[in-house]
XYZ file of C-alpha atoms in Angstrom:
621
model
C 0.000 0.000 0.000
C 1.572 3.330 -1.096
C 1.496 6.355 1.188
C -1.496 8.375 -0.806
C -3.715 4.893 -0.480
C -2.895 4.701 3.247
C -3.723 8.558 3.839
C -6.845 7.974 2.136
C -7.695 4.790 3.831
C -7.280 6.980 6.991
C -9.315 9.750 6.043
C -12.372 7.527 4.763
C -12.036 5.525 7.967
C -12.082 8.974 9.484
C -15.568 10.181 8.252
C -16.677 6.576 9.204
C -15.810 6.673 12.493
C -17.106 10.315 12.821
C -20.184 9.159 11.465
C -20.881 5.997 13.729
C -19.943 8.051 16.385
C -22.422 11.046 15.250
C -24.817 8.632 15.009
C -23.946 7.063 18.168
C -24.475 10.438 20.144
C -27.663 10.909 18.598
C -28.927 7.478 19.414
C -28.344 8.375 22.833
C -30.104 11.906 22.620
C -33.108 10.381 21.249
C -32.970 7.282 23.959
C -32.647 10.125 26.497
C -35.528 11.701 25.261
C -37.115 8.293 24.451
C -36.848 8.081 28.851
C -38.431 11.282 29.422
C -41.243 11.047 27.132
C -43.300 9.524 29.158
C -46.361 8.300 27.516
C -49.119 6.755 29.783
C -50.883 3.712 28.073
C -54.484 3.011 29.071
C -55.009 0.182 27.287
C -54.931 -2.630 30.026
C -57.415 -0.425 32.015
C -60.977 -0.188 31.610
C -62.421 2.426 29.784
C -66.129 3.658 30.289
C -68.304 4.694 27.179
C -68.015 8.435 28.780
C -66.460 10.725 31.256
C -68.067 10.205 34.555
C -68.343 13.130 36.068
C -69.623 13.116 39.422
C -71.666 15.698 41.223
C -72.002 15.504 44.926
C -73.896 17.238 47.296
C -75.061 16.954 50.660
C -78.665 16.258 49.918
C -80.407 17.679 53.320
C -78.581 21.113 51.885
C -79.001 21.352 48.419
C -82.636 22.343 48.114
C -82.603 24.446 51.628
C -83.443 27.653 50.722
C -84.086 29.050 54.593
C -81.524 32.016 55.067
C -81.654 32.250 59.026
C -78.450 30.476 59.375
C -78.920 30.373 63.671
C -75.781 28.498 65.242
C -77.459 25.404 66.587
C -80.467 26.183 64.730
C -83.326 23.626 64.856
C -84.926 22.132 61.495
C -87.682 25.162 61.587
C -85.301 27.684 62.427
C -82.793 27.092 59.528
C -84.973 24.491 57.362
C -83.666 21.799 55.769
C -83.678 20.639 51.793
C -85.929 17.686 51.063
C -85.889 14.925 48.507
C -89.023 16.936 46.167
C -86.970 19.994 46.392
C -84.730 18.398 43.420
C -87.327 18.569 41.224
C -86.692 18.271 37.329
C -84.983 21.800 37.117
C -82.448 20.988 39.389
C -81.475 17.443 37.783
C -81.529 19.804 34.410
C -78.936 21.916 35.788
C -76.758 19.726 37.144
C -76.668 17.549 33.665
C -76.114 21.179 32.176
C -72.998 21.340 34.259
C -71.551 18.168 32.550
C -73.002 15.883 35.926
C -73.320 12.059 34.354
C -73.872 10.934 38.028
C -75.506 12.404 41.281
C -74.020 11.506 44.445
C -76.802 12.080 46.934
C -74.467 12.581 50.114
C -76.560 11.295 53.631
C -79.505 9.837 52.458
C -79.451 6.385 54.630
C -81.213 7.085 57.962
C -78.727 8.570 60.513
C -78.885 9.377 63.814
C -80.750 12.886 64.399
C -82.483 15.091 67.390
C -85.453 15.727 65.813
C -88.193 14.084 67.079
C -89.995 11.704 65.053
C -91.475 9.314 67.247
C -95.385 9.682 66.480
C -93.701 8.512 62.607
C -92.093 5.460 64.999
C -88.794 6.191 64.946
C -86.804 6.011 67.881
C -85.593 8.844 69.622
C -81.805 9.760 69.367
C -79.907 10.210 72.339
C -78.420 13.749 72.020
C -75.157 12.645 74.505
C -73.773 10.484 70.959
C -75.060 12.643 67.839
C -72.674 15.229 66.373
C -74.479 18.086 65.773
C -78.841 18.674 65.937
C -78.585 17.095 62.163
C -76.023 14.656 63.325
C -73.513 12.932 61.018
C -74.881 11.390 57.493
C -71.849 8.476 58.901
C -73.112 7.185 62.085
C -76.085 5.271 60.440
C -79.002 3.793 62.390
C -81.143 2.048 59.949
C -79.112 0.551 56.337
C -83.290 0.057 55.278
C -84.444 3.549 55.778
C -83.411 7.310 54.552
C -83.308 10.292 56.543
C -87.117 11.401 57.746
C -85.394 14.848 57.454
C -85.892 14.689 53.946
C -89.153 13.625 53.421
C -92.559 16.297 53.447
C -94.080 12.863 53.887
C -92.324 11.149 56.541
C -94.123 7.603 56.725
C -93.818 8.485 52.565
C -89.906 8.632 53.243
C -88.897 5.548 51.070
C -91.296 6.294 48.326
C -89.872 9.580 47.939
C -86.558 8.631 47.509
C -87.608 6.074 44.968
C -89.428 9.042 42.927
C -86.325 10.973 43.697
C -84.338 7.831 41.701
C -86.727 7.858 39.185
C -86.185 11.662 38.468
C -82.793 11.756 37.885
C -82.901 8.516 35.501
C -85.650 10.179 33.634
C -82.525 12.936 33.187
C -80.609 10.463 31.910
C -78.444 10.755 35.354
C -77.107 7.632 37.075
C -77.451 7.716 41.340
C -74.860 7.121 43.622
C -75.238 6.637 47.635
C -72.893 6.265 50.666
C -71.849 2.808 51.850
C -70.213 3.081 55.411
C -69.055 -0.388 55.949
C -66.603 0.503 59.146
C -69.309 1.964 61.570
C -72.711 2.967 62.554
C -74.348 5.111 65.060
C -73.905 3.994 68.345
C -77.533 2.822 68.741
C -78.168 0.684 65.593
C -81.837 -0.041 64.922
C -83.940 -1.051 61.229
C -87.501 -0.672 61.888
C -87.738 -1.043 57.835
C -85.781 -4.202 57.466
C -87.474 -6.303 55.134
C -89.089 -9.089 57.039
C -86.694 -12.281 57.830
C -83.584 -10.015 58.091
C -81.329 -9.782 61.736
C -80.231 -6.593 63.004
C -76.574 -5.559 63.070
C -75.770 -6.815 66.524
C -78.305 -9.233 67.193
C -77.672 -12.612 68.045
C -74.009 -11.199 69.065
C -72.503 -12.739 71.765
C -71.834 -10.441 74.385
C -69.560 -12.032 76.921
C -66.640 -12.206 73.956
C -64.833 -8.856 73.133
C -64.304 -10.553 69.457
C -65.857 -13.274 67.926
C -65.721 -13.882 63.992
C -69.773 -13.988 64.004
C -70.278 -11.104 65.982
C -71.228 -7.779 64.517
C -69.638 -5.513 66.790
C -66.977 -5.638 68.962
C -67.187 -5.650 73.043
C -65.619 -4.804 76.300
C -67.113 -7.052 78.761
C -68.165 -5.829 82.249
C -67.885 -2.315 81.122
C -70.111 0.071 80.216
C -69.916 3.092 77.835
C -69.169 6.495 78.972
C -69.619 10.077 77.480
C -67.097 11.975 76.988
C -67.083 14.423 79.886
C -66.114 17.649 77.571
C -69.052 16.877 74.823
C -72.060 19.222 74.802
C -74.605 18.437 73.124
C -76.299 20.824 71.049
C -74.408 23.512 72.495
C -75.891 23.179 75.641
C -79.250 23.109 74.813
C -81.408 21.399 76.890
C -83.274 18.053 75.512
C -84.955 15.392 76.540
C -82.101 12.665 76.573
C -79.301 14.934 76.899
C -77.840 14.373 80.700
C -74.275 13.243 79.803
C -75.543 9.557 79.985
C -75.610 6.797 77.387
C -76.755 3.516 78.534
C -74.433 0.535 76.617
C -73.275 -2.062 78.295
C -70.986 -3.687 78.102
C -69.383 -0.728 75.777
C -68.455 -1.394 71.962
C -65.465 -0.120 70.277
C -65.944 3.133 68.716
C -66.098 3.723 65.294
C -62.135 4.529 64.949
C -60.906 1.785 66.908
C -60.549 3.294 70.229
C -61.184 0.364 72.402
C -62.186 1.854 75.606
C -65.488 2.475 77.183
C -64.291 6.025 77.601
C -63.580 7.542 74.344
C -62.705 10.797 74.054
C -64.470 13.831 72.305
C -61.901 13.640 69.503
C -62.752 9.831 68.739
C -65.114 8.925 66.468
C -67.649 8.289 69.611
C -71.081 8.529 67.728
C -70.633 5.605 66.501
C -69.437 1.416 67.162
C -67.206 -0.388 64.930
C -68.188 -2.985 62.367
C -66.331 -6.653 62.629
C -65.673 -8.164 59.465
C -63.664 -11.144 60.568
C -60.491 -9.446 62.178
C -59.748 -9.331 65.621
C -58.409 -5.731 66.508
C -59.096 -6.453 70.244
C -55.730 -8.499 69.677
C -51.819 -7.482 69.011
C -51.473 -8.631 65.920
C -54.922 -7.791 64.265
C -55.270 -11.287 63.079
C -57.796 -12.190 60.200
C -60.329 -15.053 61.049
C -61.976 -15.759 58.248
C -61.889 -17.712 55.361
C -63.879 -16.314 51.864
C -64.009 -19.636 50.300
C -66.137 -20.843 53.609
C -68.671 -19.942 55.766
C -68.025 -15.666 55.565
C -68.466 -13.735 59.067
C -71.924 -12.916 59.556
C -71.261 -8.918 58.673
C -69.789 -9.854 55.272
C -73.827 -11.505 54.880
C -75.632 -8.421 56.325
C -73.746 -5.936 54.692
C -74.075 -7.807 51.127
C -78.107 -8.263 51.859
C -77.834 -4.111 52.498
C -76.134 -3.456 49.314
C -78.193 -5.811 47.568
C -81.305 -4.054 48.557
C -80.035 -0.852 47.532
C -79.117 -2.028 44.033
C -82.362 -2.962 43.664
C -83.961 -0.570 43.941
C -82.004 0.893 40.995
C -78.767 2.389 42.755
C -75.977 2.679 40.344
C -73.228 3.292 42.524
C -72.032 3.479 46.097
C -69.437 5.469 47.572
C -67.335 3.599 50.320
C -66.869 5.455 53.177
C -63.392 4.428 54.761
C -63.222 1.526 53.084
C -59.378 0.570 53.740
C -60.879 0.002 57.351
C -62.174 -2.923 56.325
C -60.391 -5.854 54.546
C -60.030 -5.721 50.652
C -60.499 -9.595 51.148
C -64.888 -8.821 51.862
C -64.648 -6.056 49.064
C -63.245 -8.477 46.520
C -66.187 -10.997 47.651
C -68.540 -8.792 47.756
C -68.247 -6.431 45.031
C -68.768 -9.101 41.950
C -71.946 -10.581 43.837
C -73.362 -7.011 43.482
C -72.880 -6.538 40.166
C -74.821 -9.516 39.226
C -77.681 -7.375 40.162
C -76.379 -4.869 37.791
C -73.162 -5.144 36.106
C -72.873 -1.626 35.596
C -72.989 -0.563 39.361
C -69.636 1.442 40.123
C -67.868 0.881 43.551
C -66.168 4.345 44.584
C -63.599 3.738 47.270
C -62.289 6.282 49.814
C -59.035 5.152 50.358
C -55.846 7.454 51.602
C -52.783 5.027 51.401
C -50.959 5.110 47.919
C -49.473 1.696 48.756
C -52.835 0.041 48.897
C -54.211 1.320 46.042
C -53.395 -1.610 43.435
C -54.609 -3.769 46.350
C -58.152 -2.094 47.065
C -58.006 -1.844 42.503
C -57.030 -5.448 41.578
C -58.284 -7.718 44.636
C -61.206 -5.346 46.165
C -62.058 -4.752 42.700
C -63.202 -1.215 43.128
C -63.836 0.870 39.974
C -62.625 3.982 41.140
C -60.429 5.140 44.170
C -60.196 8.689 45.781
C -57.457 10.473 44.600
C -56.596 12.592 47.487
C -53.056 12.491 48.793
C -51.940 12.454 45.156
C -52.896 14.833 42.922
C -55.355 16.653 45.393
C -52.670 17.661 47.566
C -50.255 18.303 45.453
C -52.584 21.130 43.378
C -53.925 22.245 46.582
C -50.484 23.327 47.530
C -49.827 24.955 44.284
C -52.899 26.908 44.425
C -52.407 27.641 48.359
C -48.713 29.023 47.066
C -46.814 27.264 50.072
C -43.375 27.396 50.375
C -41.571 24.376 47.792
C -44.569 23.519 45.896
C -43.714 23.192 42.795
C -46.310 20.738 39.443
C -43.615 19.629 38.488
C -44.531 17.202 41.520
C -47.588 16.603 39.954
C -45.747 14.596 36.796
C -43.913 12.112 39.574
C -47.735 11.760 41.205
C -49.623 10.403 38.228
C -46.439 8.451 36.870
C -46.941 6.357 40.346
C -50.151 5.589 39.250
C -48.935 4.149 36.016
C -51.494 1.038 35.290
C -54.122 2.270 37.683
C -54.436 6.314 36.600
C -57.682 5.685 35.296
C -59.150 4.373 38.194
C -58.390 7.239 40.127
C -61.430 9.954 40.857
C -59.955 13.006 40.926
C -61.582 16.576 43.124
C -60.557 19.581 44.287
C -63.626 19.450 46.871
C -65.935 17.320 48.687
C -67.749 17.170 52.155
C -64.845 16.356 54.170
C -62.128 19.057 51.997
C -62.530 23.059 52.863
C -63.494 25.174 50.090
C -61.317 26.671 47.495
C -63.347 29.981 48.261
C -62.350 29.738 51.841
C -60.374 32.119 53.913
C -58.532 28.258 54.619
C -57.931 27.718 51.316
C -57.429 30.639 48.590
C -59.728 32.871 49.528
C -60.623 32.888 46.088
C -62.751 30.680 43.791
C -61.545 31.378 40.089
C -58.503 29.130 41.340
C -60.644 26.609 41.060
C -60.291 26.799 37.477
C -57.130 25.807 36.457
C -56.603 23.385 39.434
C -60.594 21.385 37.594
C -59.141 21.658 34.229
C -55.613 19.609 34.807
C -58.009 17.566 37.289
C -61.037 16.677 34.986
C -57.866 16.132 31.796
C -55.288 13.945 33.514
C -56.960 10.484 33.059
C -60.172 9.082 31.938
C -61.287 8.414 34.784
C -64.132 10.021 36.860
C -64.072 13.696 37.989
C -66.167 15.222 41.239
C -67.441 18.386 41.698
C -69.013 19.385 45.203
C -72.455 21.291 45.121
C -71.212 25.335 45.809
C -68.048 24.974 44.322
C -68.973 26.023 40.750
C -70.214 29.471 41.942
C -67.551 30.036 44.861
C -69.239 29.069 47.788
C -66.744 29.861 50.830
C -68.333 27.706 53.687
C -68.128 30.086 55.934
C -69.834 30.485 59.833
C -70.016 28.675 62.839
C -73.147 26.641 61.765
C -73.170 24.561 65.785
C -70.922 21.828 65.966
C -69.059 22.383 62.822
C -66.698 25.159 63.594
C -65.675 28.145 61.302
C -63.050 25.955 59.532
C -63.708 26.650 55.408
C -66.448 23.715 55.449
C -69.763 23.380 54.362
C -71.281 21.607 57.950
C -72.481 17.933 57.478
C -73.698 18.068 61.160
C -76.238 20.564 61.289
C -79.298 22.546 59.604
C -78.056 25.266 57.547
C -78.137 27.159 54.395
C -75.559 27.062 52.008
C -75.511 30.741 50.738
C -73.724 31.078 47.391
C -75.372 27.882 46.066
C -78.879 29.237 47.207
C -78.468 32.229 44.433
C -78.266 29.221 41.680
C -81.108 27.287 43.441
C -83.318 31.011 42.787
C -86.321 30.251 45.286
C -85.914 26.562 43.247
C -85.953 27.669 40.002
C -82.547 26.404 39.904
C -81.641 28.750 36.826
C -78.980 30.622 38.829
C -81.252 34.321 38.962
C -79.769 35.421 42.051
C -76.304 35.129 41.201
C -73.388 38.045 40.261
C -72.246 38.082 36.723
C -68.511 36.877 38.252
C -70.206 33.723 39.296
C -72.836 33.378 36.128
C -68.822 33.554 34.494
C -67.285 31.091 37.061
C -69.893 28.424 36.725
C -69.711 28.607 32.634
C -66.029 27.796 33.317
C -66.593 24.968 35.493
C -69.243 23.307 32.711
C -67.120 23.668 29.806
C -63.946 22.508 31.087
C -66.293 19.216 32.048
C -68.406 19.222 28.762
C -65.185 19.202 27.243
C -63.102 16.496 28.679
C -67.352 14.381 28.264
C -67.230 15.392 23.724
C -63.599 14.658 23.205
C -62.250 10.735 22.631
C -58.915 12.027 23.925
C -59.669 12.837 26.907
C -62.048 9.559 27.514
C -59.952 7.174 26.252
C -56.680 8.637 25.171
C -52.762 8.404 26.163
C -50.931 11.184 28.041
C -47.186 12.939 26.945
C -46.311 14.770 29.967
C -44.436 18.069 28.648
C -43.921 19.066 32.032
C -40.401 17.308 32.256
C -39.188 18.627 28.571
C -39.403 22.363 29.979
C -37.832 21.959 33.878
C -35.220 23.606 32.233
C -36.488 25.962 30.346
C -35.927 29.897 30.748
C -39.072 31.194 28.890
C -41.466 28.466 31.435
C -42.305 28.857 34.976
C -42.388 24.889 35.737
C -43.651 25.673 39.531
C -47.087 27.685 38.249
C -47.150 26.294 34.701
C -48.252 22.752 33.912
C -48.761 21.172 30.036
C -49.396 17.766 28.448
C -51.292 15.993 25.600
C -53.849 13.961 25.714
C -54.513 11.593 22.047
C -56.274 9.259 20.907
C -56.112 8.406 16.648
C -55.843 11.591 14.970
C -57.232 13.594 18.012
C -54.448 15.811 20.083
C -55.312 18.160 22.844
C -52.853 20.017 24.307
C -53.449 20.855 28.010
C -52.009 24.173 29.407
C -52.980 25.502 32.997
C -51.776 29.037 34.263
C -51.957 28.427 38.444
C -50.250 32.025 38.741
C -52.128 35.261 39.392
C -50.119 37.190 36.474
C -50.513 36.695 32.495
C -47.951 34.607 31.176
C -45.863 35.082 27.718
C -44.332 31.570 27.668
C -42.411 29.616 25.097
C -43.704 25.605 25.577
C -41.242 23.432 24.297
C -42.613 20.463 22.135
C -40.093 18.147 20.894
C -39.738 16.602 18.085
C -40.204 13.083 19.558
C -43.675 14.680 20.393
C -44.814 15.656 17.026
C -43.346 13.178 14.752
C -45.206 10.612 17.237
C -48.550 12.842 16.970
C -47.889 13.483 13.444
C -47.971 17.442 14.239
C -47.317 19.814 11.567
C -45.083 22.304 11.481
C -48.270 25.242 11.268
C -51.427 24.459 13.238
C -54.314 26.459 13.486
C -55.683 25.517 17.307
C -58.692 25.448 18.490
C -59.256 26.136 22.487
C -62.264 23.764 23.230
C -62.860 26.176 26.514
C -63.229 29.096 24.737
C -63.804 28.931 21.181
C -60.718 30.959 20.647
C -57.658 29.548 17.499
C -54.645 29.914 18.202
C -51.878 29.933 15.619
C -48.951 27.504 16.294
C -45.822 27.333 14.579
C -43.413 24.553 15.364
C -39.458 24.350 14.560
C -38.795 21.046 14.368
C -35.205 21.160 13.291
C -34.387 23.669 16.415
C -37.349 22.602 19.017
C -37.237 25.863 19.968
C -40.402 26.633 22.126
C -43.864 28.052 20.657
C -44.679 31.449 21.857
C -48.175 31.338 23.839
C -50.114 33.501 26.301
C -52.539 32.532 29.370
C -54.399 34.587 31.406
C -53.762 34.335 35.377
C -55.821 31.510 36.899
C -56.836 30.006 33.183
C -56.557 26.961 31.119
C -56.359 25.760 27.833
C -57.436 22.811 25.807
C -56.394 23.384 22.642
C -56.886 21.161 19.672
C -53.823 20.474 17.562
């Protein structure tokens, strides 16, 4: 080989080498890129025909349009909503919203103070009710509804059922509460269809646990008040002397076993056994589900059964990691042979049990809570270190489960986003519902009042000042009354900044209802592709893209209180995938507004947009 062949030989080896390792670098750009698009499948989850999109309220409240608002206040002081106050109109207006479903919050008959005896109910004992409307979650009859609610009360049932009846006829499905850990402290079903036992009878009460029992017991002791509860504020009634006769004393409702719980404790009501004996160290389960079940696991299916059929489509499960996801995966499947398209709502606060409560309780839908709630509540609340680009980590966990999750930004036991607790201001509700409702395809909530900024504010009796609507007393719920109008329900009383509010609220949920990418599509999180960037605030800014086929929506929320010029990086990864072109005339499905997009490709340099404080987008690409 002469010298010219072998310099040549060099150079041309040279370019190859540059080239394979050109190429090399690049493969390793895009695999890097390949790792941080993250691009959540749905396809191994279940997929409804639509968007559920719940609406809750707290049914003694919604149609209550007394304005006295007394503190301790009895039913005719401050009045109370009843089951033919949500008449047609209403169930119109809440399927305006977006509502598929109608969670009617405290309709199973709970303990109360108001007398109803000449109807042959049983008188409460004031000395273990919460409250002179007591707690819709210390139950005293599974067969009956609240008498509150009635204008009829020996009518009570049949008014429900019309109420049922009503919202089918709207084309909306009905959800109820299921509180499997606990009822009130004095359990009693005088509407028990004939042939069924009683929670607690036939216990044996000379065992603190026994698989068979209902309840569980502290032998030779007998329940005491707590000394520092007052009923009714002091009030005077008939059974309210500080004395509750049980004996021998049941474990409260929480678990505190003692026959002296204290007023923090969940002392209105008893604890449910379902096989496991808490009385012990070690908690131990005594049960088997391919035998003879404990005799709750029976009741409580007979309960649920009776509900379904009288055409329930859903029940929200109070608490239901209290009880063993071993009963939930028995019992859920027998109910859905009554109707296989009854949805099981779980409320369920550890992460760690959520594929557990999913896979073997075989719940449709789990509260999302201490994952994406919290994380936007902090965001919105502006606390020091909150940051969405949390958020992206959050749903990633949830990767094979996302679309189970129900996601909220309010409910009965969460302050208000009006509140002086919270932001003090409602429109923040706005961006923190639209990355909510978009995020998966599973079911969104909306809590009555929080669509036209209702603060839950006042001391109502024995719930406190504290940002929430009471669930333990009569009251009117101000804000929301302006949309009920005298129960019109066409919102006539209400300002022009809530008229706005509430139009913002129903199209971000009509939206994510008329849009296949947001029922059934995939998510590209866009969040991580701009941590870096100059021209993007990551820690008030949040994007992604939700497809499906030929469908891309690009979702951009604005959680800061000042207009924002940004520049949203979308790489290229992203748009050969969604087969973006390099000029798109967008549509925002929120307002109506297009927005012209121009994408460099070669450069990924980011695309120039604008969003108004406290706003969202959903623009069509």
């Amino acid at each position: 080989m002469n010298i010219k062949t072998h310099r040549f030989s060099i150079l041309v080896l040279g370019i190859v080498l540059s080239f394979l390792i050109g190429c090399s670098s690049q493969n390793k750009q895009d695999k890097k890129k390949l790792k941080h698009l993250y691009d959540i499948s749905s396809s191994t989850e279940t997929i409804e025909d639509h968007k559920i999109v719940v609406y809750q309220m707290m049914t003694r409240l919604f149609g209550n349009t007394n304005t006295t608002n007394k503190p301790w206040g009895t039913l005719k002081e401050n009045g109370v909503g009843k089951f033919n106050d949500i008449n047609e109109n209403a169930l119109k207006g809440i399927k305006d919203l977006g509502a598929t479903h109608v969670w009617y919050t405290g309709v199973i008959e709970h303990a109360v103070i108001t007398d109803y005896r000449k109807n042959g109910i049983r008188l409460d004992d004031a000395d273990v009710v919460k409250g002179r409307a007591g707690s819709p979650y210390a139950i005293k009859d599974y067969y009956d509804v609240n008498p509150d609610m009635s204008v009829n009360v020996d009518q009570r049932l049949e008014e429900f059922e019309a109420l049922i009846k009503r919202t089918h006829d709207q084309d909306l499905k009905v959800i109820i509460d299921f509180v499997p850990n606990h009822v009130a402290r004095e359990y009693y079903s005088d509407k028990k269809p004939k042939g069924v036992k009683d929670l607690g009878e036939g216990d044996n009460l000379k065992k603190g646990f026994a698989p068979n029992n209902n309840f569980y017991y502290l032998p030779n002791e007998s329940f005491v008040v707590p000394q520092d509860y007052k009923p009714l504020g002091g009030d005077k009634f008939p059974l309210a002397d500080g004395k509750f006769k049980e004996v021998p004393a049941k474990v409260s409702g929480n678990g505190a076993v003692t026959p002296t719980p204290s007023v923090n404790d969940w002392f209105e009501t008893v604890r449910l056994n379902y096989g496991v004996n808490h009385l012990s160290e070690n908690g131990e389960k005594v049960f088997n589900i391919d035998g003879d079940v404990p005799s709750t696991w029976k009741k409580t299916l007979a309960i649920l059964s009776y509900w379904a059929e009288k055409g329930v489509d859903g029940f929200r499960c109070d608490m239901a990691e209290m009880v063993p996801v071993e009963y939930w995966g028995w019992m859920i499947p027998q109910i859905k042979k009554i109707n296989p398209n009854i949805r099981f709502i779980a409320e369920v606060y550890n992460p760690k049990e959520y594929k557990n409560y999913i896979f073997n309780g075989k719940f449709d839908y789990l509260y999302d809570k201490v994952g994406v709630y919290d994380t936007l509540r902090a965001v919105m609340e502006n606390r020091e270190g909150s940051s969405l680009a949390h958020l992206t980590k959050v749903w990633k966990d949830m990767d094979g489960f996302n679309n189970h999750m129900l996601r909220f930004l309010e409910n009965h036991d969460e302050q208000r986003i009006a509140s002086k607790e919270f932001s003090n201001d409602p429109i923040l509700g706005v961006p923190g519902m639209a990355v909510s409702a978009a995020l998966g395809s599973g079911p969104v909530m909306v809590y009555f009042g929080q669509e036209v900024g209702e603060p839950g504010a006042g001391k109502s009796g024995f719930s406190g000042n504290d940002g929430r609507t009471t669930i333990f007393d009569y009251w009117g719920v101000p804000e929301h009354q302006k949309w009920v109008n005298n129960h019109l329900y066409d919102g006539g009383q209400l300002s022009s900044e809530q008229r706005t509010l509430r139009k913002k609220y129903k199209d971000i949920l009509k939206s994510v209802q008329q849009s296949d990418a947001f029922r059934k599509g995939n998510l590209i999180d866009l969040q991580q592709f701009n941590i870096t960037n100059a021209h993007y605030n990551s820690d008030k800014i949040y994007s992604f893209i939700r497809y499906y086929g030929d469908e891309s929506i690009l979702v951009l929320a604005n959680f800061s209180n000042k207009k924002d010029q940004l520049e949203l990086i979308i790489p290229q990864i992203v748009t050969d995938k969604l087969n973006l072109s390099s000029e798109i005339k967008g549509k925002d499905l929120l307002s109506g507004q297009t927005i012209n997009i121009s994408i460099d490709k070669a450069n990924e340099s980011g695309i120039p947009l604008s969003i108004e404080p406290y706003q969202a987008l959903y623009l069509a690409l």
